Coordinates of C-alpha atoms in Angstrom, one line a residue:
M1 CA 16.1 21.6 13.6
N2 CA 16.6 23.5 10.3
V3 CA 17.2 21.1 7.2
P4 CA 19.2 23.0 4.5
N5 CA 17.2 23.1 1.2
T6 CA 19.3 20.3 -0.7
D7 CA 18.2 18.6 -3.7
A8 CA 17.2 15.7 -1.9
R9 CA 14.8 17.7 0.1
S10 CA 13.5 19.6 -2.8
M11 CA 12.8 16.2 -4.4
L12 CA 10.9 15.2 -1.5
D13 CA 8.9 18.5 -1.4
Y14 CA 8.1 17.8 -5.0
C15 CA 6.9 14.2 -4.4
L16 CA 4.7 15.3 -1.5
R17 CA 3.1 18.1 -3.5
R18 CA 2.2 16.4 -6.6
P19 CA 0.7 12.7 -7.2
V20 CA 3.0 10.5 -9.0
R21 CA 1.0 10.1 -12.2
F22 CA 1.9 6.6 -13.3
A23 CA 2.4 5.0 -9.9
G24 CA -0.7 3.1 -10.4
S25 CA 0.6 0.8 -12.8
P26 CA 3.7 -0.1 -11.0
A27 CA 1.5 -0.7 -7.9
I28 CA -0.7 -3.1 -9.9
L29 CA 2.3 -4.8 -11.4
L30 CA 4.0 -5.3 -8.0
S31 CA 0.9 -6.7 -6.5
L32 CA 0.7 -9.3 -9.2
I33 CA 4.3 -10.2 -8.8
L34 CA 3.9 -10.7 -5.1
V35 CA 0.9 -12.7 -5.3
F36 CA 2.4 -14.9 -8.0
T37 CA 5.5 -15.3 -5.8
D38 CA 3.3 -16.2 -3.0
W39 CA 1.4 -18.6 -4.9
M40 CA 4.5 -20.4 -6.3
T41 CA 6.3 -20.6 -2.9
W42 CA 5.9 -23.2 -0.4
I43 CA 3.2 -22.6 2.5
D44 CA 5.7 -21.8 5.1
L45 CA 7.1 -18.9 3.2
N46 CA 4.3 -16.3 4.0
V47 CA 5.0 -13.6 1.3
S48 CA 1.7 -11.8 2.1
I49 CA 3.7 -10.1 4.8
V50 CA 5.1 -7.8 2.2
Y51 CA 1.9 -7.3 0.4
A52 CA 1.6 -3.6 1.9
L53 CA 4.7 -2.4 -0.2
P54 CA 2.3 -2.1 -3.5
L55 CA 0.0 0.0 -1.3
V56 CA 2.9 2.4 -0.4
V57 CA 3.5 2.7 -4.1
A58 CA -0.2 3.1 -4.9
A59 CA -0.4 6.0 -2.2
A60 CA 2.1 7.9 -4.2
A61 CA -0.4 8.2 -7.0
R62 CA -2.9 9.6 -4.4
D63 CA -5.6 7.6 -5.7
R64 CA -7.9 6.4 -2.7
Q65 CA -10.1 4.4 -5.1
L66 CA -7.0 2.3 -6.3
L67 CA -5.5 2.0 -2.8
W68 CA -8.7 0.3 -1.5
I69 CA -9.2 -1.9 -4.6
L70 CA -5.6 -3.1 -4.2
A71 CA -6.3 -3.7 -0.5
V72 CA -9.1 -5.9 -1.1
F73 CA -7.4 -7.7 -3.8
L74 CA -4.4 -8.5 -1.7
V75 CA -6.4 -9.5 1.3
L76 CA -8.5 -11.9 -0.8
S77 CA -5.3 -13.2 -2.4
T78 CA -3.7 -13.7 1.2
F79 CA -6.5 -16.3 1.9
A80 CA -6.8 -17.6 -1.5
V81 CA -3.1 -18.7 -1.6
Y82 CA -3.3 -20.1 1.7
S83 CA -6.4 -22.1 0.8
V84 CA -4.8 -23.6 -2.2
Q85 CA -1.4 -24.3 -0.4
I86 CA -2.9 -25.9 2.9
P87 CA -3.1 -29.8 2.7
S88 CA -6.5 -31.0 3.1
G89 CA -7.6 -31.9 6.7
I90 CA -5.0 -29.6 8.4
F91 CA -7.1 -26.4 8.7
A92 CA -7.7 -25.1 12.1
M93 CA -8.5 -21.7 13.3
A94 CA -5.4 -21.8 15.6
E95 CA -3.2 -23.2 12.9
P96 CA 0.0 -21.1 13.0
R97 CA 0.3 -20.5 9.3
F98 CA -3.5 -19.4 9.3
V99 CA -2.9 -17.0 12.2
N100 CA 0.0 -15.6 10.2
R101 CA -2.1 -14.9 7.4
V102 CA -4.9 -13.4 9.4
L103 CA -2.3 -11.0 10.9
A104 CA -0.9 -10.1 7.4
A105 CA -4.4 -9.3 6.4
V106 CA -5.0 -7.3 9.4
N107 CA -1.8 -5.5 8.7
L108 CA -2.9 -4.5 5.2
V109 CA -6.2 -3.1 6.2
F110 CA -4.3 -0.8 9.0
S111 CA -1.8 0.1 6.5
T112 CA -4.5 1.0 4.0
G113 CA -6.2 3.0 6.4
L114 CA -3.1 5.0 7.3
L115 CA -2.3 5.4 3.9
H116 CA -5.8 6.7 3.2
L117 CA -5.4 9.3 6.0
W118 CA -2.0 10.2 4.6
I119 CA -3.6 10.9 1.0
L120 CA -6.4 13.1 2.7
A121 CA -3.9 15.0 4.8
I122 CA -1.7 15.7 1.7
D123 CA -4.7 16.7 -0.5
K124 CA -5.9 19.2 2.3
L125 CA -2.5 20.8 2.6
D126 CA -2.3 21.2 -1.2
A127 CA -5.6 22.9 -1.1
Q128 CA -4.6 25.2 1.7
R129 CA -1.2 26.0 -0.2
R130 CA -3.3 26.6 -3.5
L131 CA -5.8 28.8 -1.5
S132 CA -2.9 30.7 0.3
H133 CA -1.0 31.1 -3.1
E134 CA -4.1 32.6 -4.7
Q135 CA -4.7 35.0 -1.8
N136 CA -1.2 36.3 -1.9
E137 CA -1.6 37.1 -5.6

């Protein structure tokens, strides 16, 4: 299937070829907003489910170190918020809200791994594209 070269396609190609320079700051800000929101809401509302969104924004910067630092921060925040919100004496490994947090943390780790691989693939394609361009000149 041939996709015509439209403005949207050109924009997508541009975004895939170059890291978004300032994507790190919005990723950090979004992470802080989500953790704060999670902290301020009740325990039954598991905001940590959407903690992967800042990771996607961080991946646009193509900075693997930032990606993993944010992932660690968000995984730790997932359990820190839970530990503050859970009433004393309620905790159990099979407690449904804890299981939800564990699944959210696993999702963060898998998402980070996939985004890491995506960044590696894009970097390799860029290197090949540059080499091909240099050889053709």
